[in-house]
Short mmCIF file of C-alpha atoms in Angstrom, two decimals:
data_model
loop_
_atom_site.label_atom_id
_atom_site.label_comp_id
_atom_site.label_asym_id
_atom_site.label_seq_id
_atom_site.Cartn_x
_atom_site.Cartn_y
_atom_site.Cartn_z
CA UNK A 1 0.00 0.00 0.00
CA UNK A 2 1.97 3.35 -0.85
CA UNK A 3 -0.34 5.31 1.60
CA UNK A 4 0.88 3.27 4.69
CA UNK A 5 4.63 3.32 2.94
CA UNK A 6 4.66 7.13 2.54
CA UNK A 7 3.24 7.89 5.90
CA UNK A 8 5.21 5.20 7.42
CA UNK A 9 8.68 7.26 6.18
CA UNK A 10 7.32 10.25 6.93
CA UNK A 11 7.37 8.96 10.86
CA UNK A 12 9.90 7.53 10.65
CA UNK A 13 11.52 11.07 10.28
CA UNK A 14 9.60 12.69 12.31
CA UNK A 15 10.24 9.87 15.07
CA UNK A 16 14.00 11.09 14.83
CA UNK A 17 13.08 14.47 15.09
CA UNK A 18 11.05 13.77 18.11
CA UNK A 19 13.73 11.86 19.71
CA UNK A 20 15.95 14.47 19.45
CA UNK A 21 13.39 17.00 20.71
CA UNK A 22 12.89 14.80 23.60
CA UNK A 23 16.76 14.29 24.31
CA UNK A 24 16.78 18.19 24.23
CA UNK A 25 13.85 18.74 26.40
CA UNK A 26 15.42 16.22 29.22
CA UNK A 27 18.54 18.14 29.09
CA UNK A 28 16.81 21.26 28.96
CA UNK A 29 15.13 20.60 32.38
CA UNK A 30 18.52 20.49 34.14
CA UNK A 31 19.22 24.08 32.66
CA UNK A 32 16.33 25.76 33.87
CA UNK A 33 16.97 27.61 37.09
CA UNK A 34 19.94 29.24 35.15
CA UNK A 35 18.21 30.07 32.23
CA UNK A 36 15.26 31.03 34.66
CA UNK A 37 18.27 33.44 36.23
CA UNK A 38 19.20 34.84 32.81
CA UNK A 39 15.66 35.57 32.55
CA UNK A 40 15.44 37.01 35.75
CA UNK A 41 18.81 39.30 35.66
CA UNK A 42 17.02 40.99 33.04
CA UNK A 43 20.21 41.06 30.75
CA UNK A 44 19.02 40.18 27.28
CA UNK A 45 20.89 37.44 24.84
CA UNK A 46 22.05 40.19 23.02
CA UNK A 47 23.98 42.03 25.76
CA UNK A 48 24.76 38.38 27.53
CA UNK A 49 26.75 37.46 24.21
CA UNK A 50 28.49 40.70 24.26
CA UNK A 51 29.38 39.97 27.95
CA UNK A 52 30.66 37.12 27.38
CA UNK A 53 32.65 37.36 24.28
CA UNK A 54 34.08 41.13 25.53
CA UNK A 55 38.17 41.47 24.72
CA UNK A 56 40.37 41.76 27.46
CA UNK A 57 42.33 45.61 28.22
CA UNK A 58 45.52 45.54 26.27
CA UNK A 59 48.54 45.85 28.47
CA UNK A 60 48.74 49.00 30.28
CA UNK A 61 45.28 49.91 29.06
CA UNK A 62 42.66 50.45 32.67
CA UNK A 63 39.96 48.69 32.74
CA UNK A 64 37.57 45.83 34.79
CA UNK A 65 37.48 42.76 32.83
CA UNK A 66 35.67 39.34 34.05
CA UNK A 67 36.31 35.92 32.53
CA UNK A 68 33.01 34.41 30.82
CA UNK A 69 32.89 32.17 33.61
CA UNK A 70 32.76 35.00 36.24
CA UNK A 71 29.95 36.60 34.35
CA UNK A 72 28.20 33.91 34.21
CA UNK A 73 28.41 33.79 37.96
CA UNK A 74 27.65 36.72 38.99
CA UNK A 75 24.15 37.11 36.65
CA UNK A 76 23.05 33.92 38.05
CA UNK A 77 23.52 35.27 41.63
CA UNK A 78 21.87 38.60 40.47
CA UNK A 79 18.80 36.86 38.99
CA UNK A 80 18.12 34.84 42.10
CA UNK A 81 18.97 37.84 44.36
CA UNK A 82 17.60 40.77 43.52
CA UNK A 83 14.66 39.42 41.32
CA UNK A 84 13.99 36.06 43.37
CA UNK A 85 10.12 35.94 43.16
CA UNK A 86 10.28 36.44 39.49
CA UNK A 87 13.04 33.54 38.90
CA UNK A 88 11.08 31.34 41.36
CA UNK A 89 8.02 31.31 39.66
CA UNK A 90 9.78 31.28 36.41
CA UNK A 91 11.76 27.87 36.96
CA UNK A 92 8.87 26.73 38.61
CA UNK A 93 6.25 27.00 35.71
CA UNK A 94 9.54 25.49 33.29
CA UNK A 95 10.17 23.10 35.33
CA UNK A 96 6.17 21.92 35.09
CA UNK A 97 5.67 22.56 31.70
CA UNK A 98 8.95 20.54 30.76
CA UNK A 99 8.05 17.72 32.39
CA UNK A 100 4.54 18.10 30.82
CA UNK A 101 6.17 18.48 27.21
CA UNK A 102 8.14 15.55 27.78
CA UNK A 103 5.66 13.42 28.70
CA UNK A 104 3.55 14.65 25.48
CA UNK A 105 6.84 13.86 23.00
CA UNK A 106 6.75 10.29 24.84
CA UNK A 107 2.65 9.66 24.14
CA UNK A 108 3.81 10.79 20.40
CA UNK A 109 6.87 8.55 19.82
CA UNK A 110 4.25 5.91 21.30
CA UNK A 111 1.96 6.58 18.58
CA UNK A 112 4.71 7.23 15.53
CA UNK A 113 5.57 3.52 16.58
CA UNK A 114 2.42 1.87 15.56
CA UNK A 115 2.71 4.54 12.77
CA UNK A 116 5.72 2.62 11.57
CA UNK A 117 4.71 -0.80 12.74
CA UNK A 118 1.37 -0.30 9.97
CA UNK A 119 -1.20 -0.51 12.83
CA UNK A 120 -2.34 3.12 13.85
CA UNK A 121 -5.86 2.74 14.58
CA UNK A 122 -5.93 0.92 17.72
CA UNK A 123 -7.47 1.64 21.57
CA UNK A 124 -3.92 2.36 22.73
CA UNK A 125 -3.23 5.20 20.43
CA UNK A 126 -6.36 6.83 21.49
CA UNK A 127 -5.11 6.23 25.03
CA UNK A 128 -1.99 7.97 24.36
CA UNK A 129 -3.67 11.05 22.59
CA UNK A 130 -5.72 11.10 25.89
CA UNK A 131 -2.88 11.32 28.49
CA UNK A 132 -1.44 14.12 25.64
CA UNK A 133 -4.72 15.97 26.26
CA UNK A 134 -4.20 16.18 30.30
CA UNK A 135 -0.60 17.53 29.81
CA UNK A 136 -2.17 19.99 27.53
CA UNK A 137 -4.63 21.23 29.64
CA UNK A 138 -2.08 21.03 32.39
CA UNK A 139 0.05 23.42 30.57
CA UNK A 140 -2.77 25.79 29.98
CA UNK A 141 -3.62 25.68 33.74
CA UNK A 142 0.09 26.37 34.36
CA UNK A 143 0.47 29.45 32.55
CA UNK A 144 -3.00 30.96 33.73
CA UNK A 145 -1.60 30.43 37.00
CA UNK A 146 1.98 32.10 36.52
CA UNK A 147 -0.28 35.16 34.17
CA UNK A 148 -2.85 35.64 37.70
CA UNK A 149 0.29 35.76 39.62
CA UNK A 150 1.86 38.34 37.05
CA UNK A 151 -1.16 40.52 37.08
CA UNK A 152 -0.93 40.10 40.91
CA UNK A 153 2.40 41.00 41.57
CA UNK A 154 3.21 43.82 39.09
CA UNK A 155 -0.38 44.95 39.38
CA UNK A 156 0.09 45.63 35.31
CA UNK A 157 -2.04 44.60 32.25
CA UNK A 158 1.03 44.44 30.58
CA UNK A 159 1.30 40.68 31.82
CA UNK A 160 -1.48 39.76 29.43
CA UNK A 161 0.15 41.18 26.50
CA UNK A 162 3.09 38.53 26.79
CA UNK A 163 4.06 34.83 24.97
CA UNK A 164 2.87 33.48 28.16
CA UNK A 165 -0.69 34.45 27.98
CA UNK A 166 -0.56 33.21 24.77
CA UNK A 167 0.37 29.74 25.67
CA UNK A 168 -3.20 29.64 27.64
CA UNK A 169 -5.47 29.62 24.26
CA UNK A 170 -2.80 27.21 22.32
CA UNK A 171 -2.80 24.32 24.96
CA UNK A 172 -6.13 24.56 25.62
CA UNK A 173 -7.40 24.40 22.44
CA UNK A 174 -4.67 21.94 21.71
CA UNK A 175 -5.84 19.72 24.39
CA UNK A 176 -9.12 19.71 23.00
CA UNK A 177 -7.64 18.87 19.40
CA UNK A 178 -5.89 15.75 21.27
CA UNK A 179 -9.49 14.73 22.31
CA UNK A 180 -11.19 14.89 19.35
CA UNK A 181 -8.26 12.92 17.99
CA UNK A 182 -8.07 10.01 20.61
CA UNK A 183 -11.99 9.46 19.76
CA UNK A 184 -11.19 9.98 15.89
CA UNK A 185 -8.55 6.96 16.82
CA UNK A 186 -10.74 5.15 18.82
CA UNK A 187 -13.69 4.95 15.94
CA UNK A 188 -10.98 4.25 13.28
CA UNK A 189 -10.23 1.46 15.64
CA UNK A 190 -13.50 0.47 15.52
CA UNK A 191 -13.68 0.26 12.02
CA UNK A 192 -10.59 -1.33 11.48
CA UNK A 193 -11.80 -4.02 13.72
CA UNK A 194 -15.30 -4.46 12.43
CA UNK A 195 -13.27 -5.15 8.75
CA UNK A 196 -11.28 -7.79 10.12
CA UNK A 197 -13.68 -9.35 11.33
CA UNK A 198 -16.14 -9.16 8.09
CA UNK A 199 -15.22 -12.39 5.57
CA UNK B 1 -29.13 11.05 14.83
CA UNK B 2 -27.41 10.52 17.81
CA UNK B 3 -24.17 12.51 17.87
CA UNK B 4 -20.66 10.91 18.82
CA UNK B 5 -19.07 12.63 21.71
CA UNK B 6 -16.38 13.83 19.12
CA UNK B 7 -18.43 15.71 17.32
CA UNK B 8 -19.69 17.26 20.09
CA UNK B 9 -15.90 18.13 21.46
CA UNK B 10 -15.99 19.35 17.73
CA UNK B 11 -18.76 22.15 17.68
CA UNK B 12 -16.56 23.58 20.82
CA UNK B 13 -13.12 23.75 19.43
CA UNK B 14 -14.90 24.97 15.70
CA UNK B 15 -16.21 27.76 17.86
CA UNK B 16 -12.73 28.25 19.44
CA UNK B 17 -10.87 28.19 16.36
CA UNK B 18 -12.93 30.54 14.72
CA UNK B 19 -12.23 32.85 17.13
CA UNK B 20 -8.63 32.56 17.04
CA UNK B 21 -8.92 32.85 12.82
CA UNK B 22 -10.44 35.95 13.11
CA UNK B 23 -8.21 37.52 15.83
CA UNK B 24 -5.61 36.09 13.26
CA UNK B 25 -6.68 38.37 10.26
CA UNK B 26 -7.09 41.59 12.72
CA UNK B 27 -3.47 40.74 14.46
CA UNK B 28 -2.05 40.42 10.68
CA UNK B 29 -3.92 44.15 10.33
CA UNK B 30 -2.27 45.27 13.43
CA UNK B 31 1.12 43.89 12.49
CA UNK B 32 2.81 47.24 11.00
CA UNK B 33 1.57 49.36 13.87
CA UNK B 34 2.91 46.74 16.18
CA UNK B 35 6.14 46.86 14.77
CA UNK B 36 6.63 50.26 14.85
CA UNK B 37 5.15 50.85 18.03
CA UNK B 38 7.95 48.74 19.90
CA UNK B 39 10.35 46.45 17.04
CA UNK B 40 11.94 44.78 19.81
CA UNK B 41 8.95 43.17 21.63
CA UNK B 42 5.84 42.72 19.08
CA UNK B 43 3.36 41.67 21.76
CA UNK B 44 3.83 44.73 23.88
CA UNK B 45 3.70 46.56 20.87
CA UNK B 46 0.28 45.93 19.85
CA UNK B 47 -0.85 45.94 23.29
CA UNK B 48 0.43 49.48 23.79
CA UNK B 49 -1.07 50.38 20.35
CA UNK B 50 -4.86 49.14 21.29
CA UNK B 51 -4.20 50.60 24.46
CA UNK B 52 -3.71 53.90 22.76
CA UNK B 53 -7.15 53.18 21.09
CA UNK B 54 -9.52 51.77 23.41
CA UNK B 55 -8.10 53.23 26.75
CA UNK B 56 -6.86 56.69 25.61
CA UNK B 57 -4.54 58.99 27.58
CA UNK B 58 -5.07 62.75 27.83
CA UNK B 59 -2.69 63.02 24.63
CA UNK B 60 -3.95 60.15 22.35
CA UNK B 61 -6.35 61.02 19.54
CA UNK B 62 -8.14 58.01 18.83
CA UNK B 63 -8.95 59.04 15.25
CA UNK B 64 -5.53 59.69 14.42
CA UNK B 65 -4.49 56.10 16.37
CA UNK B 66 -7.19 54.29 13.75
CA UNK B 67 -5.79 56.07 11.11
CA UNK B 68 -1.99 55.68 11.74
CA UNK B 69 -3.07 51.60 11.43
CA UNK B 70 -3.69 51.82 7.78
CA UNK B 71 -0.60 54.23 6.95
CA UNK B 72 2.05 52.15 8.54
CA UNK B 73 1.22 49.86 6.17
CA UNK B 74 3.47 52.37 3.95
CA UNK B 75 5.14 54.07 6.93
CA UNK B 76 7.10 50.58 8.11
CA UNK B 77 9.09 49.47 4.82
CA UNK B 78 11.00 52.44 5.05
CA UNK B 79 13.72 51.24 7.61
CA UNK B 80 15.18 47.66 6.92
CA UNK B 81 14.79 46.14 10.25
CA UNK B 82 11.08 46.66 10.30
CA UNK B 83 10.54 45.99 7.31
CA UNK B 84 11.91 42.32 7.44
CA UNK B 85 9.88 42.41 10.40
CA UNK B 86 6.80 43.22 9.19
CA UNK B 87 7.52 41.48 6.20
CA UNK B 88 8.15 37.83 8.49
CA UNK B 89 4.91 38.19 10.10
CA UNK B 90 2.56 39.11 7.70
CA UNK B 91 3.78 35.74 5.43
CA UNK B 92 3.36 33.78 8.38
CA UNK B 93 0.28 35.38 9.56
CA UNK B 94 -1.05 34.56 6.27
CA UNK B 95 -0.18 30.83 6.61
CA UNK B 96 -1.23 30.56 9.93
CA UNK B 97 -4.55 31.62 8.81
CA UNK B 98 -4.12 29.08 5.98
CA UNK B 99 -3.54 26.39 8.52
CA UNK B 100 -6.79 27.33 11.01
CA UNK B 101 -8.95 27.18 7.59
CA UNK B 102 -7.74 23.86 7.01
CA UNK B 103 -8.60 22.98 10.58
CA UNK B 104 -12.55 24.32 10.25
CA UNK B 105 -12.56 22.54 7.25
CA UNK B 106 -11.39 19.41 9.06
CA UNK B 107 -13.50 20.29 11.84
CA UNK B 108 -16.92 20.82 9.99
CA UNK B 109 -16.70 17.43 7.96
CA UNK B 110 -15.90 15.94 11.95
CA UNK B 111 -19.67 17.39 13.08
CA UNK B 112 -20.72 16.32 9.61
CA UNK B 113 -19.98 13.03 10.63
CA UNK B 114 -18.02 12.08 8.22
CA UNK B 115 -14.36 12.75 9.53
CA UNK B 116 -12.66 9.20 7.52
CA UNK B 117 -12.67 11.45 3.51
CA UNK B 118 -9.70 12.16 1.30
CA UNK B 119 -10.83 16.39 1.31
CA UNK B 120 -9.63 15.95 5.51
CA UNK B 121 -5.88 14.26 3.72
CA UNK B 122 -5.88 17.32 1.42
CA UNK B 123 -6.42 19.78 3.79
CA UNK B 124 -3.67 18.60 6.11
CA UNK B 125 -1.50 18.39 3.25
CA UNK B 126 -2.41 22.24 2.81
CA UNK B 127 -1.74 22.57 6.38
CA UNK B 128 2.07 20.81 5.69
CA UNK B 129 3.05 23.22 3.52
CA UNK B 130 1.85 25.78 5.30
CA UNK B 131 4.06 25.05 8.24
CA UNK B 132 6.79 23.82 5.73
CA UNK B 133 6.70 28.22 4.66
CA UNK B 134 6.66 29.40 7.93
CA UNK B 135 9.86 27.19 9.10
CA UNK B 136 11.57 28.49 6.06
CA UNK B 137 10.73 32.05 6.29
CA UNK B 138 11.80 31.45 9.85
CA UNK B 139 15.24 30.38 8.42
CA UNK B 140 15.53 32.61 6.60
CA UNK B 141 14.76 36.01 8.66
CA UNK B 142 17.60 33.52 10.82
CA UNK B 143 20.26 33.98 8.50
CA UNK B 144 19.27 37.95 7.77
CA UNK B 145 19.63 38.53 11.85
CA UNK B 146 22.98 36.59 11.98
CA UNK B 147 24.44 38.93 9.16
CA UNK B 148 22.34 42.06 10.27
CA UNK B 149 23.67 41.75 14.08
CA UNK B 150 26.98 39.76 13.13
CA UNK B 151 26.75 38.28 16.31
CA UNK B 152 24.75 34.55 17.36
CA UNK B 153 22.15 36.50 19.33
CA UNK B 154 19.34 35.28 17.04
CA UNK B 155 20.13 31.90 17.98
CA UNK B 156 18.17 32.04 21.26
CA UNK B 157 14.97 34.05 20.12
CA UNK B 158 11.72 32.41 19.71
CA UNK B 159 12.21 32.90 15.70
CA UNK B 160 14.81 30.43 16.27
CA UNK B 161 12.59 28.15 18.03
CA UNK B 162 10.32 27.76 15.61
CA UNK B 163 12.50 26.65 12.92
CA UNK B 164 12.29 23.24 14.39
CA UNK B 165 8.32 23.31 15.83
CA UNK B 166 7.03 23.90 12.19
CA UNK B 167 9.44 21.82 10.38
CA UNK B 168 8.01 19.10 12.78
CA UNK B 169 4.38 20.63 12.96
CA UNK B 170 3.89 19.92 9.06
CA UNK B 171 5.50 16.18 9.34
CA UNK B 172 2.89 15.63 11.34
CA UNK B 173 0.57 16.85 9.38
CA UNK B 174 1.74 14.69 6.27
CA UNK B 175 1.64 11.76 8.58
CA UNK B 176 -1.87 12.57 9.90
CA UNK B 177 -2.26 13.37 5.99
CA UNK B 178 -1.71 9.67 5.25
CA UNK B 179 -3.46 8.39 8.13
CA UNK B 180 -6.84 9.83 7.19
CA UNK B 181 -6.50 8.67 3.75
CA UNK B 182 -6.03 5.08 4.92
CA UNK B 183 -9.27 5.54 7.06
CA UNK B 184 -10.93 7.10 3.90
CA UNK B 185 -9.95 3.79 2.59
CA UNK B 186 -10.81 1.58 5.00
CA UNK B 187 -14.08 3.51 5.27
CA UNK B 188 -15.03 2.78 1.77
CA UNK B 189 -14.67 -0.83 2.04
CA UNK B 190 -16.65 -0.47 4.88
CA UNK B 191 -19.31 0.78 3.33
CA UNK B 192 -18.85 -1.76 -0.06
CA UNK B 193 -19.07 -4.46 2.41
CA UNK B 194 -22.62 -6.06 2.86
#
């Protein structure tokens, strides 16, 4: 069948992809109360870069000069001194969310399996789209919670107008997309099973 | 007829996502007054530009704040930065709004009741390419910010980021692609079979 063949490459890929994603997202986790801290220091990437990659004074030239390691340092102790609450709640909500995304990239490499293996419409796939939907909804309930506390604590709209009250709409209405899907998967099952069993 | 339960999940994210498709065409309106409102952060941008129009300071003209929407449409191509910009978000705004007509269409033949049909497989494959020219563009206002700054600073923005989450959004929609035309399929026999 070149249907199953084409979509059964086409996973494959995208099962590499998603392995690497996931390999990136563990890592990831590890990093987050110092990217949570670059965050928080309120130095940009831009200005962090130049930091880091500044030339040394030439002999006799005056100057203070830290070694990328030192700056490092000291903005990590910056962001979780003098903007703690921010940083807290920051690696916090990454810390949820990660685990969240993770455990979505896992129910999808689950599913890109039986892609691959030429049996896609079965119970467990819809199962996997399922648990997909909680971590969804879990992330959308995550980042209402860190935008209440944002409106709470800098008592600004300004909170609403960022990527994180964005996220809010986009998992929830992903997590609802995962449900439809799981009982899309479910009736394809179904069917599958009902031709099987037809002579 | 009774209805499935997906098709009642359906009528609520059809609702949803026709929401977010028009707030898509007005943000893609809004996009050159964003930009040059605040070029480094888009978001606060437009928010600071409706704020201007809906919750007006002593200074704001609200006439002039409507009106200023339509001429940056001229105004923001004159300075390269915003232009490429304006220019990146537009093309994907117009994709994106591509990709959630795809999805109604998806959604409607889902309340229809008849999700398992070879139009769902085209429309994803729309969808595909879609994403497929909004990872691009992505690469490529990548490469123009690594020449324009000279400096690897573009490498941790969220353009960046979603070189990778579109490249793998439209795989996934060719795979769903083939999957619902294997279900047409398998439908069809179904339906042959007394």
């Amino acid at each position: 069948m070149y249907e199953k063949t084409a979509g059964g490459k086409t996973a494959g890929a995208l099962t590499v992809l998603v392995n690497l994603v996931l390999i990136c997202n563990l890592l990831a986790l590890g990093f987050v109360p110092v990217l949570a801290a670059l965050a928080g220091s309120g130095i940009g990437p831009e200005r962090l870069v130049e930091m880091l990659t500044a030339a040394p004074p030439q002999p006799g030239e005056w100057g203070i000069h830290f070694s990328p390691g030192m700056v490092l340092f000291l903005v990590l102790v910056g962001g979780w001194t003098e903007n703690f609450a921010y940083t807290l709640v920051l690696t916090l909500f990454l810390l949820f969310c990660g685990v969240c995304t993770a455990v979505i990239l896992w129910q999808g490499r689950k599913i890109l399996g039986t892609v691959r293996a030429g049996s896609p419409f079965c119970v467990e796939n819809a199962r996997s789209l399922r648990r997909a939907a909680v971590c969804c909804f879990l992330i959308a309930a995550a980042s209402v919670a860190r935008v209440a506390w944002g409106l709470l604590w800098y008592r600004s709209a300004a909170v609403l107008a960022g990527y994180n009250a964005l996220f809010v709409p986009v998992c929830f209405i992903s997590g609802l997309l995962c449900v439809v899907m799981s009982h899309l998967f479910l009736r394809a099952a179904q069917m599958r099973e009902e031709n099987e069993f037809t002579i | 007829m009774e209805k499935h339960q997906e098709q009642k999940l359906a009528r609520v994210v059809w609702v949803l996502v026709s929401i977010v498709f028009v707030c898509n065409i007005i943000a893609i309106f809004l996009v050159p007054s964003a930009v040059m409102t605040n070029q480094q952060d888009v978001l606060h941008g437009a928010g600071n530009y409706l704020g201007g129009i809906f919750a007006p300071g002593e200074d704001d003209i609200q006439a002039a704040g409507v009106m200023a929407s339509l001429l940056c449409w001229f105004w923001v191509w004159q300075e390269a930065y915003s232009g490429v910009l304006a220019l990146f978000l537009i093309f994907c705004g117009v994709c994106t709004a591509v990709i959630i007509y795809q999805g109604r269409r998806i959604l409607a033949t889902i309340l229809a009741g008849t999700p398992f049909c070879v139009d769902n497989a085209v429309s994803l494959r729309r969808a595909a390419v879609c994403c497929f020219l909004i990872a691009a563009a992505a690469l490529a206002r990548l490469i123009w910010g690594l020449f324009w700054y000279r400096s690897a600073a573009p490498l941790v923005t969220y353009n960046a980021l979603f070189i990778p989450i579109f490249l793998m959004g439209g795989l996934l929609c060719l795979v769903m692609s083939a999957l619902f035309r294997q279900a047409a399929r398998m439908r069809e026999e179904n339906d042959l079979t007394i």
